[in-house]
Amino acid sequence: MYDQYKRKIEYVRISLTDRCNLRCRYCMPEEGIEKMRHEDILTFDEIIRIVRGLAALGVRKVRLTGGEPLVRRNIVELVREIHKIEGIRQIALTTNGVLLADLADELVKAGLTGVNISIDTLKAATFADITRRPVFARVEAGIEAVHEAGLRDVKFNCVPIQGVNEAELPALVEHFTHLRPWKFRFIELMPIGCAYEAGLKGIPMAEVRQTLENAFGRLRPVPAASGVCGPAAYYQAAGFRGQVGFIDAMEHKFCSSCNRVRLTAEGFLKLCLNAKTGLDLRSLLRSGISDENLRLALQQAIYHKPEEHFFKTAAYQEKDSRAMYQVGG
Ligand code: SAM
Ligand code: SF4
């Protein structure tokens, strides 16, 4: 369906949990996290009902995220059920990769079509410093498992941070995209959660791009792929099989082509990453709403999706105070 600004909404990102087995410095504090109560989190049946309603309105792609989606029990079963919903063509996962070695094969068999793995470094010590957990080898095993499971849509997300992984950016791109047709994307550090309180400073995308061009020569723009796409702009270095992407979240560049809505683990339909407006679907579901009325409620909410986010505007006070692990990135 189209919203009031004529944007085609065909993508939902679903946060399955606010829990995580890592504690990345820019995302989650080590302690003092107030966890959601189990009974407040949507059940798989509730998620399936919402996805059915969204699919009836034209949503074609589902991404499962979190927190860490793979810590949610029986996630393979959820993927299998979403795969059966008419209209859904892509089911993707955003994960830190720690549990992928055990689950990649089953997930792909259940219908998973793509995975985004977050990885900021190739060094075990830097990984342990950023994530506060010494489990780099498990992520490496997870990446290998994805390769062996034959998944074709494989992307990596990296947040470049001054003085932390700054010197490794060309090495990361080379490692993941030189010989394999994978996509390595840089995400600008966002003023969300504990990123700034932790004293971390991001690196502007223009600077990252310049660093890569110094290492590999001119990056050639790659036309957008078919299917439901995200906000990354992709480039390729000469002689590389894969691509490098840039997600410049601080500018308003992609609001005008935004094609997505988000569902929080507690069942709140967020219409914009950084705005409070949305719809409390959990209350509607638990008060016995019919499928038809659910579809109408979704339709009305999506129609009123905000025009743009507020990171840099005077309306910043309208921002949502939730962190990335609570809304799913
Ligand atoms: N746990 C999963 C993971 O790490 O991929 C999924 C959830 S995580 C919140 C999704 C993405 O958000 C990750 O790629 C992470 O790097 C990114 N992220 C978290 N906090 C961020 C921040 N303050 N600025 C930019 N990206 C952030
Ligand atoms: Fe967990 Fe992902 Fe946040 Fe890191 S970025 S703490 S892996 S939710």
Coordinates of C-alpha atoms and ligand atoms in Angstrom, one line a residue:
M1 CA 0.0 0.0 0.0
Y2 CA 1.0 3.7 -0.3
D3 CA 1.2 6.2 2.5
Q4 CA 0.0 9.8 2.3
Y5 CA 3.3 10.8 0.8
K6 CA 3.0 8.2 -2.0
R7 CA 5.7 5.9 -0.6
K8 CA 5.1 2.2 -1.3
I9 CA 5.3 0.3 2.1
E10 CA 6.4 -3.3 1.5
Y11 CA 8.8 -4.1 4.2
V12 CA 8.4 -4.8 7.9
R13 CA 11.2 -5.2 10.5
I14 CA 10.2 -7.2 13.5
S15 CA 12.0 -7.1 16.7
L16 CA 11.7 -10.5 18.4
T17 CA 13.2 -9.6 21.7
D18 CA 15.1 -6.9 23.6
R19 CA 17.6 -9.4 25.0
C20 CA 21.0 -10.0 23.6
N21 CA 24.0 -12.2 24.2
L22 CA 26.4 -9.3 23.5
R23 CA 26.7 -5.8 25.0
C24 CA 28.0 -3.6 22.2
R25 CA 29.2 -0.3 23.6
Y26 CA 27.2 1.8 21.2
C27 CA 24.0 -0.2 21.7
M28 CA 23.5 -1.6 25.2
P29 CA 24.9 -0.8 28.6
E30 CA 26.5 -3.7 30.5
E31 CA 24.2 -3.3 33.5
G32 CA 21.0 -1.7 34.5
I33 CA 18.9 -2.8 31.6
E34 CA 15.3 -3.0 32.3
K35 CA 14.2 -6.1 30.5
M36 CA 10.7 -6.5 29.0
R37 CA 8.5 -9.0 30.8
H38 CA 7.9 -12.2 28.9
E39 CA 4.1 -11.7 29.0
D40 CA 4.6 -8.2 27.4
I41 CA 6.4 -9.7 24.4
L42 CA 4.3 -10.7 21.4
T43 CA 3.8 -14.5 21.0
F44 CA 4.6 -16.1 17.6
D45 CA 0.8 -16.5 17.0
E46 CA 0.4 -12.7 17.5
I47 CA 3.3 -12.0 15.2
I48 CA 1.9 -14.3 12.5
R49 CA -1.5 -12.5 12.6
I50 CA 0.2 -9.1 12.2
V51 CA 2.4 -10.3 9.3
R52 CA -0.7 -11.8 7.6
G53 CA -2.5 -8.4 7.9
L54 CA 0.5 -6.6 6.6
A55 CA 1.0 -9.1 3.7
A56 CA -2.7 -8.5 2.7
L57 CA -1.8 -4.8 2.5
G58 CA 1.2 -5.4 0.2
V59 CA 4.1 -6.1 2.5
R60 CA 6.5 -8.5 0.7
K61 CA 9.6 -8.6 2.9
V62 CA 10.0 -9.4 6.6
R63 CA 13.2 -8.9 8.6
L64 CA 13.6 -10.4 12.0
T65 CA 15.8 -8.5 14.4
G66 CA 16.2 -7.5 18.0
G67 CA 18.0 -7.4 20.5
E68 CA 19.5 -10.6 19.2
P69 CA 16.7 -12.5 17.3
L70 CA 18.6 -15.9 17.6
V71 CA 18.2 -15.9 21.4
R72 CA 14.4 -16.2 20.9
R73 CA 13.5 -19.8 21.3
N74 CA 12.0 -21.7 18.3
I75 CA 12.9 -19.0 15.8
V76 CA 13.2 -21.7 13.1
E77 CA 9.5 -22.5 13.7
L78 CA 8.6 -18.8 13.3
V79 CA 10.5 -18.5 10.0
R80 CA 8.7 -21.7 8.7
E81 CA 5.3 -20.1 9.6
I82 CA 6.1 -16.7 8.0
H83 CA 7.3 -18.6 4.9
K84 CA 3.8 -20.0 4.5
I85 CA 2.1 -16.6 4.4
E86 CA 0.8 -15.6 1.0
G87 CA 2.6 -12.6 -0.5
I88 CA 5.8 -12.8 1.6
R89 CA 8.7 -13.2 -0.8
Q90 CA 11.7 -12.4 1.4
I91 CA 12.5 -13.4 5.0
A92 CA 15.7 -11.9 6.3
L93 CA 17.5 -11.8 9.6
T94 CA 19.8 -9.3 11.3
T95 CA 22.0 -11.0 13.8
N96 CA 25.3 -10.7 15.6
G97 CA 26.1 -14.2 14.3
V98 CA 27.1 -15.7 17.6
L99 CA 24.4 -18.5 17.4
L100 CA 24.4 -18.8 13.6
A101 CA 26.7 -21.8 13.4
D102 CA 24.0 -24.0 15.1
L103 CA 21.0 -22.5 13.3
A104 CA 22.0 -21.4 9.8
D105 CA 21.2 -24.6 8.0
E106 CA 17.8 -25.1 9.7
L107 CA 16.8 -21.5 9.1
V108 CA 17.6 -21.7 5.4
K109 CA 15.6 -24.9 5.1
A110 CA 12.7 -23.2 6.9
G111 CA 12.6 -20.4 4.3
L112 CA 15.1 -17.7 5.3
T113 CA 16.3 -15.9 2.2
G114 CA 18.8 -13.5 3.6
V115 CA 21.0 -12.6 6.5
N116 CA 22.7 -9.4 7.7
I117 CA 25.6 -10.1 10.1
S118 CA 26.9 -7.3 12.3
I119 CA 30.7 -7.3 12.5
D120 CA 32.8 -4.3 13.3
T121 CA 36.3 -5.8 13.3
L122 CA 38.4 -8.8 12.2
K123 CA 40.4 -8.8 15.4
A124 CA 39.3 -11.0 18.4
A125 CA 40.6 -8.4 20.9
T126 CA 38.8 -5.5 19.3
F127 CA 35.7 -7.6 19.0
A128 CA 35.8 -8.3 22.8
D129 CA 36.4 -4.7 23.5
I130 CA 33.4 -3.5 21.4
T131 CA 30.9 -6.2 22.4
R132 CA 32.3 -6.9 25.9
R133 CA 32.1 -10.6 25.1
P134 CA 35.1 -12.7 23.9
V135 CA 33.2 -14.8 21.3
F136 CA 34.7 -13.7 18.0
A137 CA 35.5 -17.3 16.9
R138 CA 31.8 -18.2 17.2
V139 CA 30.9 -15.4 14.8
E140 CA 33.5 -16.6 12.4
A141 CA 32.0 -20.1 12.6
G142 CA 28.5 -18.6 12.0
I143 CA 29.7 -16.8 8.9
E144 CA 31.1 -20.0 7.5
A145 CA 27.9 -21.9 8.3
V146 CA 25.9 -19.3 6.3
H147 CA 28.2 -19.9 3.4
E148 CA 27.8 -23.6 3.7
A149 CA 24.0 -23.4 3.9
G150 CA 24.1 -21.8 0.5
L151 CA 22.4 -18.5 1.4
R152 CA 22.9 -16.1 -1.4
D153 CA 21.7 -12.8 0.1
V154 CA 24.5 -12.2 2.7
K155 CA 25.3 -8.8 4.0
F156 CA 27.5 -7.4 6.8
N157 CA 26.9 -4.3 8.9
C158 CA 29.7 -2.4 10.4
V159 CA 29.7 0.8 12.5
P160 CA 32.9 2.7 11.9
I161 CA 34.2 4.3 15.2
Q162 CA 37.0 6.7 15.6
G163 CA 40.0 5.1 17.2
V164 CA 38.3 1.7 17.5
N165 CA 38.1 0.0 14.1
E166 CA 39.1 3.0 12.0
A167 CA 42.3 1.5 10.8
E168 CA 40.6 -1.8 9.7
L169 CA 38.0 -0.5 7.3
P170 CA 39.7 -1.4 4.0
A171 CA 40.8 -4.8 5.4
L172 CA 37.1 -5.6 6.4
V173 CA 35.9 -4.8 2.9
E174 CA 38.6 -6.8 1.3
H175 CA 38.0 -9.8 3.6
F176 CA 34.3 -10.1 2.9
T177 CA 33.9 -8.8 -0.6
H178 CA 37.1 -9.5 -2.6
L179 CA 36.4 -13.2 -3.4
R180 CA 32.8 -13.6 -2.3
P181 CA 29.7 -11.9 -3.8
W182 CA 28.7 -10.5 -0.4
K183 CA 27.8 -6.9 0.6
F184 CA 29.7 -5.1 3.3
R185 CA 27.8 -2.0 4.6
F186 CA 28.9 0.8 6.8
I187 CA 26.3 2.3 9.1
E188 CA 26.9 5.8 10.6
L189 CA 26.8 5.8 14.4
M190 CA 23.5 7.2 15.4
P191 CA 22.7 9.3 18.5
I192 CA 20.6 6.6 19.9
G193 CA 20.9 4.5 23.1
C194 CA 24.3 4.7 24.8
A195 CA 26.5 5.5 21.8
Y196 CA 27.3 9.1 22.7
E197 CA 27.2 8.6 26.5
A198 CA 29.9 5.9 25.9
G199 CA 32.1 8.7 24.4
L200 CA 32.1 7.0 21.0
K201 CA 32.5 9.1 17.8
G202 CA 31.4 7.8 14.5
I203 CA 33.1 8.5 11.1
P204 CA 31.1 10.3 8.4
M205 CA 30.3 8.1 5.4
A206 CA 32.2 10.5 3.0
E207 CA 35.3 9.9 5.0
V208 CA 34.9 6.1 5.0
R209 CA 34.4 6.2 1.3
Q210 CA 37.5 8.3 0.7
T211 CA 39.6 5.9 2.9
L212 CA 38.3 3.0 0.7
E213 CA 39.0 4.8 -2.5
N214 CA 42.6 5.5 -1.3
A215 CA 43.0 1.8 -0.8
F216 CA 41.2 0.3 -3.8
G217 CA 40.8 3.1 -6.4
R218 CA 37.5 4.5 -7.6
L219 CA 34.4 2.9 -6.3
R220 CA 31.9 2.4 -9.1
P221 CA 28.2 2.9 -8.2
V222 CA 26.1 -0.2 -8.6
P223 CA 22.4 0.1 -9.7
A224 CA 19.8 -0.9 -7.1
A225 CA 19.1 -4.7 -7.1
S226 CA 15.6 -6.1 -7.7
G227 CA 13.4 -7.0 -4.8
V228 CA 12.6 -4.9 -1.7
C229 CA 15.6 -2.8 -1.0
G230 CA 16.9 -0.9 2.0
P231 CA 18.6 2.6 2.3
A232 CA 22.1 1.6 1.4
A233 CA 23.9 2.9 -1.7
Y234 CA 26.1 0.3 -3.2
Y235 CA 29.5 0.5 -4.9
Q236 CA 32.1 -1.9 -6.3
A237 CA 35.9 -1.8 -6.4
A238 CA 37.6 -3.0 -9.5
G239 CA 38.4 -6.8 -9.3
F240 CA 36.0 -7.4 -6.4
R241 CA 33.1 -9.9 -6.6
G242 CA 31.1 -8.3 -3.8
Q243 CA 30.0 -4.7 -3.0
V244 CA 30.4 -2.1 -0.4
G245 CA 27.4 -0.1 0.9
F246 CA 26.9 3.1 2.8
I247 CA 24.0 4.0 5.1
D248 CA 24.0 7.6 5.9
A249 CA 21.4 7.6 8.7
M250 CA 22.0 11.2 9.9
E251 CA 20.9 12.8 6.7
H252 CA 17.3 12.8 5.5
K253 CA 18.4 11.3 2.3
F254 CA 16.3 8.1 2.5
C255 CA 13.1 9.3 4.2
S256 CA 11.6 10.2 0.9
S257 CA 12.0 6.6 -0.4
C258 CA 11.4 4.9 3.0
N259 CA 9.4 1.6 2.3
R260 CA 9.2 0.2 5.8
V261 CA 7.5 0.0 9.2
R262 CA 8.8 -1.6 12.4
L263 CA 7.2 -3.8 14.9
T264 CA 8.7 -3.8 18.4
A265 CA 8.9 -6.9 20.5
E266 CA 6.0 -5.5 22.7
G267 CA 3.8 -5.2 19.6
F268 CA 4.0 -1.5 18.9
L269 CA 3.9 -0.6 15.2
K270 CA 6.5 2.1 14.7
L271 CA 6.1 4.1 11.6
C272 CA 9.5 5.8 11.7
L273 CA 12.7 4.7 13.4
N274 CA 12.9 7.9 15.5
A275 CA 9.3 9.0 16.1
K276 CA 6.9 8.0 18.8
T277 CA 3.9 7.8 16.6
G278 CA 2.5 4.3 15.9
L279 CA 0.0 1.8 16.9
D280 CA -0.3 -0.4 20.0
L281 CA -1.1 -3.7 18.2
R282 CA -0.7 -5.8 21.3
S283 CA -3.6 -4.1 23.0
L284 CA -5.7 -4.5 19.9
L285 CA -4.9 -8.2 19.5
R286 CA -5.4 -9.0 23.2
S287 CA -8.7 -7.2 23.3
G288 CA -10.0 -9.6 20.6
I289 CA -9.9 -7.5 17.4
S290 CA -11.0 -9.3 14.2
D291 CA -8.7 -9.9 11.3
E292 CA -10.7 -7.5 9.2
N293 CA -10.5 -4.7 11.8
L294 CA -6.8 -5.5 12.3
R295 CA -6.1 -5.0 8.6
L296 CA -8.1 -1.7 8.7
A297 CA -6.2 -0.4 11.7
L298 CA -2.8 -1.3 10.0
Q299 CA -3.9 0.4 6.9
Q300 CA -4.9 3.6 8.7
A301 CA -1.7 3.8 10.7
I302 CA 0.6 3.2 7.8
Y303 CA -1.2 5.9 5.8
H304 CA -0.1 8.4 8.5
K305 CA 3.6 7.4 8.5
P306 CA 5.6 10.5 9.3
E307 CA 7.3 12.3 6.4
E308 CA 10.9 12.2 7.8
H309 CA 12.9 11.5 10.9
F310 CA 14.0 14.1 13.4
F311 CA 17.7 13.5 14.1
K312 CA 18.6 16.9 12.9
T313 CA 15.5 19.0 13.2
A314 CA 13.9 21.3 15.7
A315 CA 11.3 18.6 16.3
Y316 CA 13.9 16.4 18.0
Q317 CA 11.8 16.5 21.2
E318 CA 9.4 14.2 19.4
K319 CA 12.0 11.6 19.2
D320 CA 11.6 8.2 20.8
S321 CA 13.9 7.5 23.7
R322 CA 14.2 3.7 22.9
A323 CA 17.6 2.3 22.0
M324 CA 18.4 0.3 18.9
Y325 CA 18.2 -3.0 20.8
Q326 CA 14.7 -2.1 21.7
V327 CA 13.5 -1.1 18.3
G328 CA 15.6 -3.4 16.2
G329 CA 17.8 -1.1 14.2
Ligands
SAM1 N1 21.7 -8.0 17.5 C1 21.5 -7.9 16.1 C2 22.8 -7.3 15.4 O1 23.6 -6.8 16.2 O2 22.8 -7.4 14.2 C3 20.3 -7.1 15.6 C4 19.9 -5.9 16.3 S1 21.1 -4.5 16.3 C5 20.3 -3.3 17.2 C6 20.9 -4.0 14.6 C7 22.0 -3.1 14.1 O3 22.0 -1.9 14.8 C8 23.4 -3.6 14.2 O4 24.1 -3.7 12.9 C9 24.1 -2.6 15.1 O5 25.5 -2.4 14.7 C10 23.3 -1.4 14.8 N2 23.4 -0.3 15.9 C11 23.1 -0.5 17.2 N3 23.3 0.7 17.8 C12 23.6 1.6 16.9 C13 23.9 3.0 16.9 N4 23.9 3.7 18.0 N5 24.3 3.6 15.7 C14 24.3 2.9 14.6 N6 24.0 1.6 14.5 C15 23.7 0.9 15.6
SF4_2 FE1 23.2 -6.9 20.8 FE2 23.0 -6.2 18.2 FE3 22.9 -4.3 20.2 FE4 25.2 -5.5 19.7 S1 24.1 -4.2 18.3 S2 24.3 -5.2 21.7 S3 24.6 -7.5 19.2 S4 21.4 -5.9 19.8

